Tab-separated table of C-alpha atoms in Angstrom:
chain	number	residue	atom	x	y	z
Q	15	MET	CA	17.024	-29.367	-23.219
Q	16	ALA	CA	15.628	-26.389	-21.915
Q	17	GLY	CA	13.295	-25.941	-19.197
Q	18	PHE	CA	10.386	-24.621	-18.432
Q	19	ILE	CA	11.767	-22.302	-16.857
Q	20	SER	CA	15.020	-21.976	-18.102
Q	21	MET	CA	18.319	-18.941	-16.231
Q	22	ARG	CA	21.269	-18.638	-19.181
Q	23	GLY	CA	23.933	-16.807	-17.260
Q	24	VAL	CA	21.618	-14.997	-15.444
Q	25	GLU	CA	23.777	-12.113	-13.569
Q	26	LYS	CA	22.513	-9.718	-10.823
Q	27	ARG	CA	23.696	-6.966	-8.721
Q	28	PHE	CA	22.767	-4.127	-6.903
Q	29	GLY	CA	25.394	-1.742	-6.802
Q	30	ALA	CA	28.582	-3.139	-6.469
Q	31	PHE	CA	27.480	-5.902	-4.925
Q	32	LYS	CA	27.110	-9.011	-7.058
Q	33	ALA	CA	23.546	-11.246	-5.815
Q	34	LEU	CA	23.838	-13.995	-9.122
Q	35	THR	CA	26.527	-14.571	-11.066
Q	36	ALA	CA	26.247	-16.959	-14.522
Q	37	ILE	CA	23.603	-18.521	-13.272
Q	38	ASP	CA	22.732	-21.823	-15.777
Q	39	LEU	CA	19.273	-23.634	-14.320
Q	40	ASP	CA	16.593	-25.647	-15.840
Q	41	VAL	CA	13.415	-26.393	-14.087
Q	42	ALA	CA	11.329	-29.289	-16.098
Q	43	GLU	CA	7.427	-29.074	-15.932
Q	44	GLY	CA	6.562	-30.940	-11.967
Q	45	GLU	CA	10.023	-30.755	-11.039
Q	46	VAL	CA	10.111	-29.465	-7.165
Q	47	VAL	CA	13.174	-27.824	-7.306
Q	48	CYS	CA	14.716	-27.151	-3.532
Q	49	VAL	CA	17.834	-24.354	-3.459
Q	50	ILE	CA	19.527	-24.142	-0.154
Q	51	GLY	CA	22.940	-21.948	0.956
Q	52	PRO	CA	23.850	-19.275	3.407
Q	53	SER	CA	22.067	-16.390	4.025
Q	54	GLY	CA	22.909	-13.492	1.201
Q	55	SER	CA	23.687	-16.117	-1.621
Q	56	GLY	CA	21.470	-15.708	-3.721
Q	57	LYS	CA	18.680	-18.032	-3.373
Q	58	SER	CA	15.997	-14.923	-3.087
Q	59	THR	CA	17.106	-13.498	-5.589
Q	60	LEU	CA	17.323	-16.071	-7.730
Q	61	ILE	CA	13.331	-16.484	-7.903
Q	62	ARG	CA	12.883	-13.582	-7.358
Q	63	CYS	CA	14.197	-12.282	-11.204
Q	64	VAL	CA	11.778	-15.115	-12.086
Q	65	THR	CA	8.848	-13.465	-11.532
Q	66	HIS	CA	10.453	-10.091	-12.552
Q	67	LEU	CA	10.461	-8.795	-8.689
Q	68	GLU	CA	14.403	-7.868	-9.528
Q	69	ALA	CA	15.142	-6.900	-13.259
Q	70	HIS	CA	18.552	-8.976	-13.746
Q	71	ASP	CA	21.479	-6.986	-16.156
Q	72	ASP	CA	22.578	-9.992	-18.064
Q	73	GLY	CA	22.040	-13.152	-19.508
Q	74	GLU	CA	18.096	-14.470	-20.153
Q	75	ILE	CA	15.263	-16.374	-17.855
Q	76	VAL	CA	12.135	-17.615	-19.781
Q	77	VAL	CA	8.779	-19.387	-18.311
Q	78	ASP	CA	7.175	-21.007	-20.429
Q	79	GLY	CA	9.054	-20.629	-24.080
Q	80	VAL	CA	8.258	-16.207	-22.492
Q	81	PRO	CA	11.352	-13.654	-21.854
Q	82	VAL	CA	10.509	-12.317	-18.186
Q	83	ARG	CA	11.303	-8.487	-19.457
Q	84	PRO	CA	9.334	-5.309	-18.477
Q	85	GLY	CA	6.422	-5.156	-20.621
Q	86	LYS	CA	3.220	-6.452	-22.004
Q	87	ALA	CA	4.140	-10.062	-21.651
Q	88	LEU	CA	5.446	-10.031	-18.287
Q	89	ALA	CA	1.757	-10.332	-17.609
Q	90	GLN	CA	1.743	-13.368	-19.087
Q	91	VAL	CA	5.053	-14.905	-17.348
Q	92	ARG	CA	3.108	-13.781	-13.898
Q	93	ARG	CA	-0.478	-15.283	-15.088
Q	94	GLU	CA	2.030	-18.911	-14.593
Q	95	VAL	CA	3.541	-17.925	-12.304
Q	96	GLY	CA	2.809	-17.912	-8.623
Q	97	MET	CA	4.672	-16.686	-5.712
Q	98	VAL	CA	5.015	-17.427	-1.448
Q	99	PHE	CA	6.936	-15.411	0.745
Q	100	GLN	CA	8.512	-14.929	4.119
Q	101	SER	CA	6.613	-12.426	5.246
Q	102	PHE	CA	3.025	-13.806	4.182
Q	103	ASN	CA	2.401	-10.543	2.272
Q	104	LEU	CA	-1.740	-10.952	2.873
Q	105	PHE	CA	-4.098	-8.234	2.388
Q	106	PRO	CA	-4.359	-6.921	5.434
Q	107	HIS	CA	-8.005	-4.752	4.980
Q	108	MET	CA	-9.975	-7.584	3.815
Q	109	SER	CA	-11.156	-11.113	4.618
Q	110	VAL	CA	-9.341	-14.250	4.107
Q	111	LEU	CA	-12.019	-15.367	1.494
Q	112	ARG	CA	-11.675	-12.153	-0.338
Q	113	ASN	CA	-7.769	-13.184	-0.170
Q	114	VAL	CA	-7.646	-15.534	-2.468
Q	115	MET	CA	-10.737	-14.344	-4.039
Q	116	LEU	CA	-9.693	-11.253	-5.534
Q	117	ALA	CA	-7.151	-12.229	-7.351
Q	118	PRO	CA	-9.268	-14.577	-9.939
Q	119	MET	CA	-11.682	-11.832	-10.322
Q	120	ARG	CA	-9.967	-8.836	-10.840
Q	121	VAL	CA	-6.812	-10.605	-13.153
Q	122	ARG	CA	-9.003	-13.372	-15.075
Q	123	GLY	CA	-12.515	-12.515	-14.812
Q	124	VAL	CA	-13.479	-15.456	-13.192
Q	125	PRO	CA	-17.181	-14.860	-11.875
Q	126	GLU	CA	-17.680	-13.605	-7.992
Q	127	ALA	CA	-19.913	-16.862	-7.205
Q	128	LYS	CA	-17.526	-18.742	-9.037
Q	129	ALA	CA	-14.306	-17.519	-7.724
Q	130	GLU	CA	-15.785	-17.619	-4.339
Q	131	ARG	CA	-16.864	-22.123	-4.427
Q	132	ARG	CA	-12.864	-22.435	-5.755
Q	133	ALA	CA	-11.659	-19.667	-2.704
Q	134	ARG	CA	-13.286	-22.371	-0.144
Q	135	ASP	CA	-11.992	-25.695	-1.487
Q	136	LEU	CA	-8.630	-24.290	-1.533
Q	137	LEU	CA	-9.351	-23.198	1.719
Q	138	THR	CA	-10.459	-26.434	2.618
Q	139	ARG	CA	-7.498	-27.953	0.672
Q	140	VAL	CA	-4.086	-26.174	3.431
Q	141	GLY	CA	-7.105	-26.907	6.373
Q	142	ILE	CA	-8.647	-22.973	7.116
Q	143	ILE	CA	-11.609	-22.999	6.032
Q	144	GLU	CA	-12.943	-21.937	9.430
Q	145	GLN	CA	-11.098	-19.076	9.127
Q	146	ALA	CA	-12.638	-17.613	5.655
Q	147	ASP	CA	-14.509	-14.627	7.035
Q	148	LYS	CA	-11.551	-13.662	9.451
Q	149	HIS	CA	-8.277	-10.977	8.845
Q	150	PRO	CA	-5.532	-12.298	7.904
Q	151	ASP	CA	-4.132	-10.789	11.391
Q	152	GLN	CA	-6.154	-12.502	13.481
Q	153	LEU	CA	-4.985	-15.807	12.358
Q	154	SER	CA	-1.247	-17.491	13.398
Q	155	GLY	CA	1.443	-16.919	10.889
Q	156	GLY	CA	1.196	-20.922	9.435
Q	157	GLN	CA	-2.320	-20.055	9.428
Q	158	GLN	CA	-0.949	-16.939	7.121
Q	159	GLN	CA	0.876	-18.578	5.113
Q	160	ARG	CA	-1.456	-21.252	4.771
Q	161	VAL	CA	-3.238	-18.644	3.629
Q	162	ALA	CA	-0.925	-17.378	0.821
Q	163	ILE	CA	-0.604	-20.549	-0.438
Q	164	ALA	CA	-4.202	-20.826	-1.068
Q	165	ARG	CA	-3.917	-17.331	-2.874
Q	166	ALA	CA	-0.885	-17.941	-4.418
Q	167	LEU	CA	-2.984	-21.583	-6.189
Q	168	ALA	CA	-6.289	-20.077	-7.207
Q	169	MET	CA	-4.436	-17.959	-10.366
Q	170	GLU	CA	-3.733	-21.704	-11.452
Q	171	PRO	CA	-0.341	-20.904	-11.760
Q	172	ARG	CA	1.918	-23.998	-13.677
Q	173	VAL	CA	4.862	-23.554	-11.241
Q	174	LEU	CA	5.021	-22.363	-7.706
Q	175	LEU	CA	7.965	-20.013	-6.373
Q	176	PHE	CA	8.500	-20.645	-2.291
Q	177	ASP	CA	10.808	-17.498	-0.414
Q	178	GLU	CA	11.877	-18.849	3.057
Q	179	PRO	CA	8.136	-19.533	3.578
Q	180	THR	CA	8.716	-21.177	7.583
Q	181	SER	CA	11.422	-18.520	8.259
Q	182	ALA	CA	8.978	-15.983	9.885
Q	183	LEU	CA	7.634	-18.924	11.798
Q	184	ASP	CA	7.589	-20.056	15.080
Q	185	PRO	CA	9.067	-23.106	15.465
Q	186	GLU	CA	5.313	-24.875	16.466
Q	187	MET	CA	3.560	-24.122	13.001
Q	188	VAL	CA	6.614	-24.538	10.773
Q	189	GLY	CA	5.369	-28.188	10.845
Q	190	GLU	CA	1.719	-27.252	9.463
Q	191	VAL	CA	2.918	-25.663	6.666
Q	192	LEU	CA	5.268	-28.294	5.030
Q	193	ASP	CA	2.186	-30.385	5.355
Q	194	VAL	CA	0.914	-28.685	2.837
Q	195	MET	CA	3.519	-28.199	0.329
Q	196	LYS	CA	4.598	-32.365	0.676
Q	197	ALA	CA	0.724	-32.390	-0.068
Q	198	LEU	CA	1.088	-30.334	-2.733
Q	199	ALA	CA	3.986	-31.250	-4.002
Q	200	LYS	CA	2.511	-35.120	-5.054
Q	201	THR	CA	-0.482	-32.761	-7.385
Q	202	GLY	CA	2.897	-32.487	-9.811
Q	203	VAL	CA	2.346	-28.499	-9.534
Q	204	THR	CA	5.289	-27.518	-10.707
Q	205	MET	CA	8.070	-25.987	-7.843
Q	206	VAL	CA	11.098	-23.717	-6.999
Q	207	VAL	CA	11.590	-23.892	-2.557
Q	208	VAL	CA	13.989	-21.770	-1.449
Q	209	THR	CA	14.432	-22.869	2.491
Q	210	HIS	CA	16.569	-23.742	5.887
Q	211	GLU	CA	14.516	-26.739	6.502
Q	212	MET	CA	17.244	-29.495	4.939
Q	213	GLY	CA	14.568	-32.489	6.149
Q	214	PHE	CA	12.026	-30.955	3.532
Q	215	ALA	CA	14.611	-30.709	0.650
Q	216	ARG	CA	15.616	-34.350	1.298
Q	217	SER	CA	12.171	-35.794	1.863
Q	218	VAL	CA	10.492	-34.180	-0.679
Q	219	ALA	CA	12.788	-32.317	-3.769
Q	220	ASP	CA	13.333	-34.085	-6.724
Q	221	ARG	CA	16.229	-31.774	-7.045
Q	222	VAL	CA	18.755	-29.844	-4.566
Q	223	ILE	CA	20.268	-26.606	-5.563
Q	224	PHE	CA	23.417	-25.637	-3.274
Q	225	MET	CA	24.236	-21.919	-3.800
Q	226	ASP	CA	27.181	-19.695	-2.396
Q	227	ASP	CA	27.837	-15.931	-3.358
Q	228	GLY	CA	25.693	-16.131	-6.162
Q	229	MET	CA	26.710	-18.839	-7.718
Q	230	ILE	CA	25.333	-22.182	-8.105
Q	231	VAL	CA	28.473	-24.401	-6.102
Q	232	GLU	CA	26.364	-27.814	-6.773
Q	233	GLU	CA	22.779	-28.955	-7.399
Q	234	GLY	CA	22.097	-33.483	-7.768
Q	235	ARG	CA	19.544	-35.376	-6.469
Q	236	PRO	CA	18.707	-34.774	-2.433
Q	237	GLU	CA	20.834	-38.132	-1.124
Q	238	GLU	CA	23.507	-36.919	-3.474
Q	239	ILE	CA	23.649	-33.305	-1.926
Q	240	PHE	CA	23.197	-34.715	1.251
Q	241	ASP	CA	24.751	-37.794	1.949
Q	242	GLY	CA	28.246	-37.523	-0.507
Q	243	PRO	CA	28.509	-33.633	-1.455
Q	244	ARG	CA	30.720	-33.167	-3.897
Q	245	GLU	CA	32.319	-29.696	-3.631
Q	246	GLU	CA	33.858	-28.153	-0.164
Q	247	ARG	CA	31.830	-25.277	0.336
Q	248	THR	CA	28.714	-27.503	0.178
Q	249	ARG	CA	30.361	-30.424	3.172
Q	250	ASP	CA	31.050	-26.773	5.373
Q	251	PHE	CA	27.582	-25.408	5.252
Q	252	LEU	CA	25.869	-28.787	5.498
Q	253	ARG	CA	28.277	-29.378	8.457
Q	254	ALA	CA	27.250	-26.028	9.895
Q	255	VAL	CA	23.053	-26.788	10.048
Q	256	LEU	CA	22.872	-30.114	10.294
Q	257	GLN	CA	24.659	-30.066	13.162
Q	258	HIS	CA	21.773	-28.996	16.096
K	14	MET	CA	-19.745	49.777	30.578
K	15	ASP	CA	-20.479	46.776	31.425
K	16	ILE	CA	-18.475	43.806	30.310
K	17	VAL	CA	-21.499	41.129	30.098
K	18	GLU	CA	-24.165	44.036	28.211
K	19	THR	CA	-21.184	45.071	26.015
K	20	PHE	CA	-19.654	41.240	24.998
K	21	PHE	CA	-22.805	39.126	25.869
K	22	ASN	CA	-25.704	40.680	24.997
K	23	GLY	CA	-28.686	38.340	24.891
K	24	ARG	CA	-30.879	40.832	22.415
K	25	VAL	CA	-28.217	41.868	20.317
K	26	LEU	CA	-27.241	37.633	19.842
K	27	MET	CA	-30.572	37.209	19.262
K	28	GLU	CA	-31.412	39.180	16.774
K	29	SER	CA	-27.629	38.263	15.069
K	30	LEU	CA	-28.734	34.853	14.761
K	31	PRO	CA	-30.359	34.714	11.441
K	32	LEU	CA	-27.795	36.965	9.662
K	33	LEU	CA	-25.137	34.092	11.596
K	34	TRP	CA	-26.790	31.168	10.654
K	35	ILE	CA	-26.622	32.125	6.519
K	36	GLY	CA	-23.123	32.694	7.308
K	37	LEU	CA	-22.691	29.610	8.950
K	38	ARG	CA	-24.048	28.277	5.740
K	39	VAL	CA	-21.659	29.321	3.252
K	40	THR	CA	-18.968	28.449	5.398
K	41	LEU	CA	-19.754	25.433	5.476
K	42	GLN	CA	-20.318	24.920	1.774
K	43	LEU	CA	-17.183	26.855	1.254
K	44	GLY	CA	-15.642	24.217	4.411
K	45	ALA	CA	-16.774	21.463	2.572
K	46	LEU	CA	-16.664	22.026	-1.259
K	47	SER	CA	-12.467	23.001	-0.673
K	48	ILE	CA	-12.247	19.767	1.290
K	49	VAL	CA	-13.696	17.178	-1.578
K	50	LEU	CA	-11.601	19.182	-3.973
K	51	GLY	CA	-8.381	19.249	-1.896
K	52	LEU	CA	-8.795	15.447	-1.259
K	53	LEU	CA	-9.633	14.962	-5.083
K	54	LEU	CA	-6.853	17.346	-5.867
K	55	GLY	CA	-3.923	15.667	-3.404
K	56	LEU	CA	-4.392	12.273	-4.439
K	57	PHE	CA	-3.774	13.196	-7.443
K	58	LEU	CA	-1.117	14.776	-7.271
K	59	ALA	CA	0.006	12.286	-5.156
K	60	LEU	CA	-0.055	9.875	-7.254
K	61	ALA	CA	1.456	11.712	-10.083
K	62	ARG	CA	4.658	12.666	-7.271
K	63	ILE	CA	5.207	8.807	-6.880
K	64	TYR	CA	4.696	7.161	-9.882
K	65	GLY	CA	4.296	10.119	-12.901
K	66	PRO	CA	7.392	10.148	-14.842
K	67	ALA	CA	9.892	12.158	-14.303
K	68	PRO	CA	9.150	15.638	-15.599
K	69	VAL	CA	6.025	15.187	-14.430
K	70	ARG	CA	6.762	14.541	-11.248
K	71	PHE	CA	9.225	17.392	-10.430
K	72	ALA	CA	6.027	19.210	-11.372
K	73	ALA	CA	3.875	18.081	-8.921
K	74	LYS	CA	6.796	18.954	-6.558
K	75	ILE	CA	7.132	22.557	-7.449
K	76	TYR	CA	2.823	22.529	-6.794
K	77	ILE	CA	3.216	21.333	-3.482
K	78	ASP	CA	5.885	23.219	-2.466
K	79	VAL	CA	4.841	26.386	-3.608
K	80	PHE	CA	1.224	26.134	-2.469
K	81	ARG	CA	2.590	25.116	0.661
K	82	SER	CA	4.779	28.668	1.249
K	83	ILE	CA	2.689	30.772	-0.385
K	84	PRO	CA	0.294	32.402	2.481
K	85	LEU	CA	-2.663	31.743	1.947
K	86	LEU	CA	-4.028	34.466	2.632
K	87	VAL	CA	-1.689	36.015	-0.329
K	88	LEU	CA	-3.207	33.708	-2.933
K	89	LEU	CA	-6.726	34.560	-2.049
K	90	ILE	CA	-6.275	38.692	-2.949
K	91	LEU	CA	-4.029	37.027	-5.476
K	92	VAL	CA	-6.863	35.171	-7.450
K	93	TYR	CA	-9.893	37.547	-6.894
K	94	TYR	CA	-8.107	40.627	-7.207
K	95	ALA	CA	-4.998	40.245	-9.532
K	96	LEU	CA	-6.970	37.656	-12.241
K	97	PRO	CA	-9.716	40.035	-13.212
K	98	PHE	CA	-6.568	41.740	-15.119
K	99	VAL	CA	-6.445	38.685	-16.700
K	100	GLY	CA	-10.222	37.980	-17.963
K	101	VAL	CA	-10.382	35.753	-14.936
K	102	ARG	CA	-13.126	36.523	-13.038
K	103	LEU	CA	-14.826	34.631	-10.285
K	104	SER	CA	-17.172	35.516	-7.730
K	105	SER	CA	-15.576	35.638	-4.123
K	106	PHE	CA	-17.184	31.722	-3.820
K	107	TRP	CA	-15.083	30.719	-5.541
K	108	SER	CA	-12.240	32.823	-5.574
K	109	ALA	CA	-12.654	31.072	-2.269
K	110	THR	CA	-13.095	27.953	-3.202
K	111	THR	CA	-10.041	27.881	-5.427
K	112	ALA	CA	-7.779	29.492	-2.809
K	113	LEU	CA	-8.290	27.000	-0.380
K	114	THR	CA	-8.593	23.910	-2.917
K	115	LEU	CA	-5.086	24.244	-4.082
K	116	VAL	CA	-3.469	24.890	-0.744
K	117	SER	CA	-5.301	22.324	0.167
K	118	GLY	CA	-4.516	19.978	-1.732
K	119	ALA	CA	-0.778	20.654	-1.726
K	120	TYR	CA	-1.071	19.883	1.760
K	121	THR	CA	-3.912	16.576	1.314
K	122	ALA	CA	-0.695	15.443	-1.584
K	123	GLU	CA	1.893	15.589	1.240
K	124	ILE	CA	-0.373	13.142	3.492
K	125	PHE	CA	-0.923	10.853	1.090
K	126	ARG	CA	2.376	10.028	-0.436
K	127	ALA	CA	3.446	9.251	3.564
K	128	GLY	CA	0.333	7.001	3.470
K	129	ILE	CA	1.545	5.330	0.453
K	130	GLU	CA	4.933	5.611	1.563
K	131	ALA	CA	3.791	3.809	4.211
K	132	ILE	CA	2.652	0.713	2.945
K	133	PRO	CA	4.800	-2.811	3.151
K	134	LYS	CA	7.065	-3.764	0.101
K	135	GLY	CA	5.195	-6.934	0.100
K	136	GLN	CA	1.704	-5.609	-0.357
K	137	PHE	CA	2.999	-4.703	-3.669
K	138	GLU	CA	5.150	-7.243	-4.404
K	139	ALA	CA	2.210	-9.579	-3.845
K	140	ALA	CA	-0.290	-7.493	-5.650
K	141	ALA	CA	2.099	-7.738	-8.993
K	142	VAL	CA	3.109	-11.009	-8.906
K	143	LEU	CA	-0.684	-12.512	-8.457
K	144	GLY	CA	-1.177	-10.055	-12.255
K	145	PHE	CA	-3.519	-6.420	-10.360
K	146	SER	CA	-2.685	-3.853	-12.319
K	147	TRP	CA	-1.162	-0.931	-11.726
K	148	ARG	CA	-4.500	1.047	-11.064
K	149	GLN	CA	-6.521	-1.951	-9.687
K	150	THR	CA	-3.482	-2.142	-6.683
K	151	MET	CA	-3.502	1.420	-5.887
K	152	PHE	CA	-7.417	1.171	-5.642
K	153	GLU	CA	-8.232	-2.140	-4.081
K	154	ILE	CA	-4.923	-2.626	-2.441
K	155	ILE	CA	-3.043	-0.199	-1.662
K	156	LEU	CA	-4.899	3.053	-1.168
K	157	PRO	CA	-7.541	1.200	0.858
K	158	GLN	CA	-4.736	0.776	3.511
K	159	ALA	CA	-3.318	4.473	3.216
K	160	VAL	CA	-6.564	5.886	3.946
K	161	ARG	CA	-6.688	4.240	7.405
K	162	ILE	CA	-3.305	5.526	7.991
K	163	VAL	CA	-3.885	9.097	7.375
K	164	ILE	CA	-7.365	9.574	7.827
K	165	PRO	CA	-6.015	11.724	12.119
K	166	PRO	CA	-3.439	13.566	9.971
K	167	LEU	CA	-6.276	13.695	7.019
K	168	THR	CA	-8.984	14.825	9.873
K	169	ASN	CA	-6.468	17.760	11.041
K	170	ASN	CA	-6.008	18.749	7.502
K	171	CYS	CA	-9.990	19.979	7.202
K	172	ILE	CA	-9.823	21.787	10.927
K	173	ASN	CA	-7.201	23.841	8.521
K	174	VAL	CA	-9.873	24.357	6.298
K	175	LEU	CA	-12.561	25.760	7.665
K	176	LYS	CA	-10.872	27.529	10.138
K	177	ASP	CA	-9.314	29.440	6.477
K	178	THR	CA	-12.681	29.664	5.288
K	179	ALA	CA	-12.680	32.939	7.423
K	180	LEU	CA	-9.605	35.007	5.340
K	181	ALA	CA	-12.483	34.438	3.085
K	182	SER	CA	-14.304	37.323	4.687
K	183	VAL	CA	-11.061	39.742	3.077
K	184	VAL	CA	-12.371	39.124	-0.064
K	185	ALA	CA	-16.848	40.182	1.112
K	186	MET	CA	-17.636	36.281	1.306
K	187	PRO	CA	-20.892	36.532	3.172
K	188	ASP	CA	-19.495	33.704	5.372
K	189	LEU	CA	-19.730	33.133	9.324
K	190	LEU	CA	-17.131	35.997	9.842
K	191	LYS	CA	-18.029	38.253	7.425
K	192	GLN	CA	-21.961	38.003	8.418
K	193	ALA	CA	-20.694	38.288	11.993
K	194	THR	CA	-18.532	41.439	12.034
K	195	GLN	CA	-21.818	42.895	9.508
K	196	ALA	CA	-24.298	42.039	12.693
K	197	GLN	CA	-22.224	44.266	14.719
K	198	ALA	CA	-21.504	47.372	12.587
K	199	LEU	CA	-25.731	47.377	13.007
K	200	ALA	CA	-25.657	46.953	16.371
K	201	ALA	CA	-23.061	48.526	17.567
K	202	ASN	CA	-22.266	46.214	19.791
K	203	PRO	CA	-19.366	43.306	18.976
K	204	THR	CA	-21.381	40.139	20.852
K	205	PRO	CA	-22.554	38.887	17.022
K	206	LEU	CA	-18.211	38.585	16.851
K	207	ILE	CA	-18.193	37.217	20.175
K	208	GLY	CA	-20.951	34.259	18.245
K	209	ALA	CA	-19.457	34.130	15.574
K	210	ALA	CA	-16.183	32.665	17.671
K	211	LEU	CA	-18.186	30.325	19.866
K	212	ILE	CA	-19.976	28.780	16.981
K	213	TYR	CA	-16.584	27.845	15.024
K	214	LEU	CA	-15.753	26.079	18.455
K	215	ALA	CA	-18.712	24.562	18.595
K	216	ILE	CA	-17.919	23.224	15.065
K	217	LEU	CA	-14.201	22.824	15.698
K	218	TRP	CA	-13.448	21.433	18.940
K	219	PRO	CA	-15.210	17.856	18.300
K	220	LEU	CA	-12.764	18.029	15.767
K	221	VAL	CA	-9.751	18.663	17.262
K	222	ILE	CA	-10.882	16.483	20.264
K	223	LEU	CA	-11.566	13.089	16.859
K	224	VAL	CA	-7.997	14.347	16.594
K	225	SER	CA	-6.427	13.203	20.023
K	226	ARG	CA	-8.246	10.341	19.990
K	227	PHE	CA	-6.626	9.125	16.796
K	228	GLU	CA	-3.216	9.985	17.682
K	229	SER	CA	-4.389	8.336	20.963
K	230	ARG	CA	-5.058	5.235	19.732
K	231	ILE	CA	-2.048	4.844	16.973
K	232	ARG	CA	0.169	5.357	20.365
K	233	VAL	CA	-1.614	2.415	22.235
K	234	ALA	CA	-1.429	0.293	19.119
K	235	GLY	CA	2.006	1.384	17.992
K	236	ARG	CA	3.543	-0.312	21.396
C-alpha cells in the first residue's frame, strides 16, 4: 500500500557522487519516522528531495497522490509539507511574530488579524510567546528553532520534515526543542525526523530507518533497530554513537 | 597680485551667489534623478543577471560590462552630439540624466547582485518550502536583507554620480560648475570657481564620512 509519502526507486547524484541509491520508502499518515545514519549517508538529501529543494534524478516521489516535480503541482506539495532546518533559517529582518504570520497571509491569504491570533497561539504552544516582538537574533538557538517549528506549523502542513533540528544547538538547548517535537508527535502530525538524537528516536519514533552510503540499510520499530539490529553496518554505527 | 583678492574675493563671491544657487539646484536635480533612475535600472539588471533565462542573463552581463567600461564623458558626448544624427534630440539636462543613469545602473546592478548573492541559501530554501512565490521571496525576504548589506556601496555610488554631474557642463548644462565658470568669466576673477568647489565639498564630505562610518561599523560587527 502506498503511503502518504511514497518514494520509489529514487536516485540522486551530485556530480560523480551518488547521494541516494534505489530509495523505496513509504510514510503513512500520522506516522513518526526517524532517519539515522552517519554523516554523508544521504539522510538530509532524502528529505530535501521530498520538498524538491533537491531535484531527484530518477525514480518517483509522491506526496498525497501528487508527484513531486517542478511545475504547478509543486506548490500543492509544498502546501502540505513543512520543513524545519538545522540552521533555523528564520527571517532576520522581521519580528518573531511576523516570521510566523507572514506565510499564512501571503501564501494562504489568511487575513492579518486571524494570522496574528494563530501565530500567537502557536508561539504559546512552543513556549516563547513572551519573545513574540523580538527579532530572531535576540533569541537563543533553542528558542529560534522553536520559532521555526511554529512557523512551519502555521501553514498547517500535513507532514513535517525535520533536518537535524538539534545539531546546531548548544547541548543545554537540545532538550527544549526535543520536548516540543515530542508534544507534536503526540498530536498525530506525520513527521519525518533526520536526527542524531538516538534517545529521541527510540522513545518517539514509530519506525526507525538506518541509512548508509545513500541506501536504506535497515528499518523497523525502534526496539528492533536499537536492541537487535540485523545488519552489521547498523550494529557498527550504533556501537560508535552509543558508546559515549 | 594679492592671492586673497584673486581667489577669495568676497565681493565677487557675493555677486556670483545667485548664479551658483541656480547651478546648485540644477546639479541636485540632475544628481537625484540619475540616482533614483540608476537604482531602478540597477535592480532590474541585477535580477535579470541572476534570474533571467540564459539570453537575458547574457544581455544583462554585456550591458553591465560595457557601461562600466565606457568613460562617462565619452558616453555623454555620444548621447548629446551623436544621437541627433538618428533623430533623437535630447536637451542637455536629459542627455546628462540619460548618460548618468545608464552608467550608474551598471554599477548599481553589480552592487545589488553582490548583496543578493550574500544572502544565505537557507533564506531562499525556507521561503520556498513555505510556498512563497519568486516575487514574494524577492521583495519580502531577500531584498529587504540585501538592501541593508548594500547601503554603504550604494552611498558610495551616489557620491560618484553627484561628482560626475559636473561633467554635464561640457554639454552646456547650466549646472553648478557651468554657472561658476560663467560667473568667473563675468567677474574676470576665479573666486566663483572656488565657491563652487566649496559647495561640492559641503555636499559630498558628509556623504563620504557617512560611508566610512558604515564601513567601520561593519568591520566591528564582522569581528
